[in-house]
């Protein structure tokens, strides 16, 4: 492991290899997703359960385009400890506070990778007897080994199976504030925690 320079934004953002989805493309697609969601839940009361932290920016953009009676709850999950770039053991760090009984629930997450997180979140909501549960992810990786049976109701983009950051998604707590969704240079994925800003 090498030490990386995290002492300036130029140094940190200099680790970007390539933009996968530019901000304008994301903004356009999020509006399309919001229109689909608004159309489906028209006249109903919607409860959104967002999976923190990666979904934060997607969530903020999505809900502002939903002219619905809507409540918002958050849960926090982790499957990418520290500097890993592959899902590992799922951990529910903070459960939702709401009672979902009788509610129409839409679970919002940033990205579907192995499918483990979304599967577990759906199970946890279903345990409280909701009226309905649907799922929405901004990104879905093209993987052949996604957990069987998990098919999100709303998907923003299907992307290649590579590790991405930006628009809420982090690597080792950094890059969430990048406006575009990007891939990092290989050497940036091999930094140790020595000079981590987080
Ligand atoms: P899954 O449980 O589907 O394997 O992983 C889902 C979670 O892993 C996502 O909610 C996200 O937090 C994280 N994740 C999966 N793929 C990526 C990625 O390419 N980049 C980042 N930053 N996080 C990812
Ligand atoms: Mg996540």
XYZ file of C-alpha atoms and ligand atoms in Angstrom:
223
model
C 0.000 0.000 0.000
C 1.246 3.457 -0.876
C 0.473 6.727 0.884
C -1.656 9.092 -1.220
C -1.822 12.858 -1.083
C -5.233 13.806 0.351
C -4.191 17.268 1.455
C -5.800 19.298 -1.339
C -8.880 18.968 -3.505
C -6.675 19.090 -6.614
C -4.706 16.114 -5.320
C -7.844 14.141 -4.393
C -9.796 14.898 -7.569
C -6.625 14.338 -9.572
C -7.188 10.637 -8.864
C -10.080 10.485 -11.323
C -9.339 8.386 -14.381
C -12.559 8.924 -16.326
C -16.094 10.292 -16.098
C -18.660 7.512 -16.528
C -21.805 9.633 -16.126
C -21.575 13.419 -16.352
C -23.785 15.573 -14.111
C -26.122 16.701 -16.922
C -26.848 13.099 -17.908
C -27.522 12.163 -14.276
C -29.812 15.169 -13.756
C -31.846 14.314 -16.835
C -32.274 10.672 -15.857
C -33.163 11.477 -12.233
C -35.999 13.678 -13.518
C -37.227 10.799 -15.684
C -37.150 8.419 -12.703
C -38.990 10.964 -10.542
C -41.689 11.292 -13.198
C -42.157 7.494 -13.227
C -42.318 7.337 -9.432
C -44.718 10.296 -9.218
C -46.931 8.728 -11.852
C -47.071 5.365 -10.071
C -47.787 6.781 -6.598
C -50.135 9.532 -7.797
C -52.877 9.963 -5.187
C -51.144 7.687 -2.651
C -49.065 8.583 0.374
C -45.490 7.543 -0.179
C -42.913 6.612 2.452
C -39.350 6.677 1.174
C -36.692 4.692 2.990
C -33.259 5.841 1.857
C -30.174 3.733 2.459
C -27.388 6.030 3.647
C -24.816 7.232 2.964
C -24.315 6.729 -0.740
C -27.896 7.561 -1.736
C -27.852 11.010 -0.134
C -27.360 13.153 -3.235
C -29.550 11.017 -5.483
C -32.260 11.155 -2.821
C -32.034 14.939 -2.514
C -32.442 15.395 -6.265
C -35.142 12.734 -6.631
C -37.499 13.892 -3.862
C -37.467 17.494 -5.024
C -39.052 16.292 -8.249
C -41.803 14.303 -6.511
C -44.997 16.315 -6.129
C -46.513 13.747 -3.746
C -47.609 13.466 -0.138
C -44.374 11.949 1.065
C -42.562 10.959 4.224
C -38.876 10.234 4.452
C -36.958 7.854 6.673
C -33.332 6.728 6.533
C -31.409 3.620 7.440
C -27.679 3.187 7.303
C -25.985 0.110 5.916
C -22.450 -0.819 5.069
C -21.112 -3.535 2.859
C -17.902 -1.814 1.727
C -15.768 -1.432 4.819
C -12.959 1.126 4.531
C -10.984 0.865 1.344
C -12.593 -2.218 -0.196
C -14.013 -2.131 -3.710
C -16.123 -5.300 -3.534
C -19.168 -5.920 -1.324
C -18.369 -7.773 1.829
C -20.537 -8.713 4.799
C -23.707 -6.609 5.011
C -24.090 -4.629 8.218
C -27.150 -2.612 9.230
C -25.520 0.278 11.072
C -28.712 2.210 11.827
C -32.210 0.800 11.322
C -35.166 2.882 10.105
C -37.244 4.585 12.794
C -40.632 4.367 11.059
C -43.316 1.790 11.530
C -44.015 0.744 7.940
C -47.233 -1.111 8.710
C -49.838 -0.339 6.044
C -47.497 2.075 4.228
C -46.480 2.223 0.590
C -42.701 2.112 0.886
C -40.104 2.945 -1.753
C -36.549 1.932 -0.822
C -33.957 4.204 -2.461
C -30.310 3.214 -2.792
C -27.370 4.463 -4.804
C -26.220 1.271 -6.497
C -27.104 -2.373 -6.825
C -23.943 -4.432 -6.875
C -24.322 -7.975 -5.487
C -27.919 -7.163 -4.500
C -27.313 -8.103 -0.884
C -28.090 -4.655 0.570
C -31.368 -4.167 -1.257
C -32.471 -7.722 -0.497
C -31.846 -7.224 3.226
C -33.539 -3.826 3.260
C -36.646 -5.228 1.536
C -36.753 -8.069 4.081
C -36.514 -5.643 6.986
C -39.383 -3.488 5.666
C -41.532 -6.506 4.830
C -41.226 -7.664 8.443
C -43.389 -4.724 9.528
C -46.283 -5.546 7.209
C -46.297 -2.639 4.730
C -49.026 -2.159 2.107
C -46.368 -2.358 -0.625
C -42.586 -2.283 -1.080
C -40.847 -1.102 -4.235
C -37.179 -0.361 -4.887
C -35.274 2.342 -6.747
C -31.544 2.479 -7.492
C -29.631 5.041 -9.481
C -27.088 2.512 -10.731
C -27.059 -1.220 -11.341
C -23.877 -3.089 -12.169
C -23.887 -5.563 -15.005
C -22.998 -8.648 -12.994
C -24.011 -12.217 -13.637
C -24.076 -13.051 -9.935
C -26.636 -10.553 -8.574
C -28.663 -12.077 -5.702
C -31.443 -14.082 -7.322
C -34.860 -12.484 -7.276
C -33.818 -8.889 -6.692
C -35.092 -6.815 -9.595
C -35.413 -3.098 -8.741
C -38.614 -1.392 -9.878
C -36.693 1.721 -10.945
C -33.124 1.737 -12.312
C -31.373 4.908 -13.457
C -28.440 3.404 -15.353
C -26.935 -0.017 -15.992
C -23.154 0.349 -15.763
C -20.150 -1.903 -16.271
C -18.933 -3.879 -13.294
C -16.306 -1.401 -12.133
C -15.912 0.599 -8.941
C -17.364 4.119 -9.248
C -17.326 7.234 -7.058
C -19.036 10.623 -7.012
C -22.620 11.885 -6.747
C -22.766 10.470 -3.210
C -20.627 7.362 -3.743
C -17.343 7.202 -1.872
C -14.031 5.479 -1.804
C -12.698 5.386 1.735
C -15.082 8.273 2.674
C -13.821 10.574 -0.078
C -15.259 11.718 -3.433
C -18.936 11.887 -2.376
C -19.030 15.568 -3.378
C -17.833 14.947 -6.936
C -20.733 16.075 -9.176
C -20.076 13.399 -11.843
C -19.897 9.613 -11.468
C -16.313 8.584 -12.143
C -13.780 5.785 -12.106
C -10.546 6.256 -10.156
C -7.022 5.632 -11.358
C -5.811 2.186 -10.261
C -3.100 3.708 -8.064
C -5.793 5.675 -6.144
C -7.441 2.380 -5.167
C -4.269 1.232 -3.485
C -3.826 3.979 -0.902
C -3.495 3.197 2.748
C -5.316 5.171 5.438
C -2.223 7.075 6.471
C -3.340 10.490 5.296
C -7.111 10.003 5.117
C -9.003 13.270 5.685
C -12.165 11.620 7.072
P -24.528 -4.782 -2.672
O -25.034 -5.097 -1.311
O -25.603 -4.687 -3.732
O -23.391 -5.658 -3.082
O -23.832 -3.375 -2.570
C -24.569 -2.252 -2.474
C -23.833 -1.182 -1.709
O -22.412 -1.248 -1.897
C -24.258 0.143 -2.290
O -25.342 0.649 -1.555
C -23.019 0.986 -2.149
O -23.032 1.614 -0.892
C -21.880 0.021 -2.218
N -21.318 -0.057 -3.578
C -21.534 -1.020 -4.501
N -20.860 -0.771 -5.630
C -20.189 0.382 -5.425
C -19.299 1.176 -6.245
O -18.968 0.894 -7.408
N -18.818 2.305 -5.671
C -19.115 2.677 -4.404
N -18.571 3.799 -3.968
N -19.952 1.961 -3.606
C -20.475 0.832 -4.122
Mg -25.012 1.937 -0.043
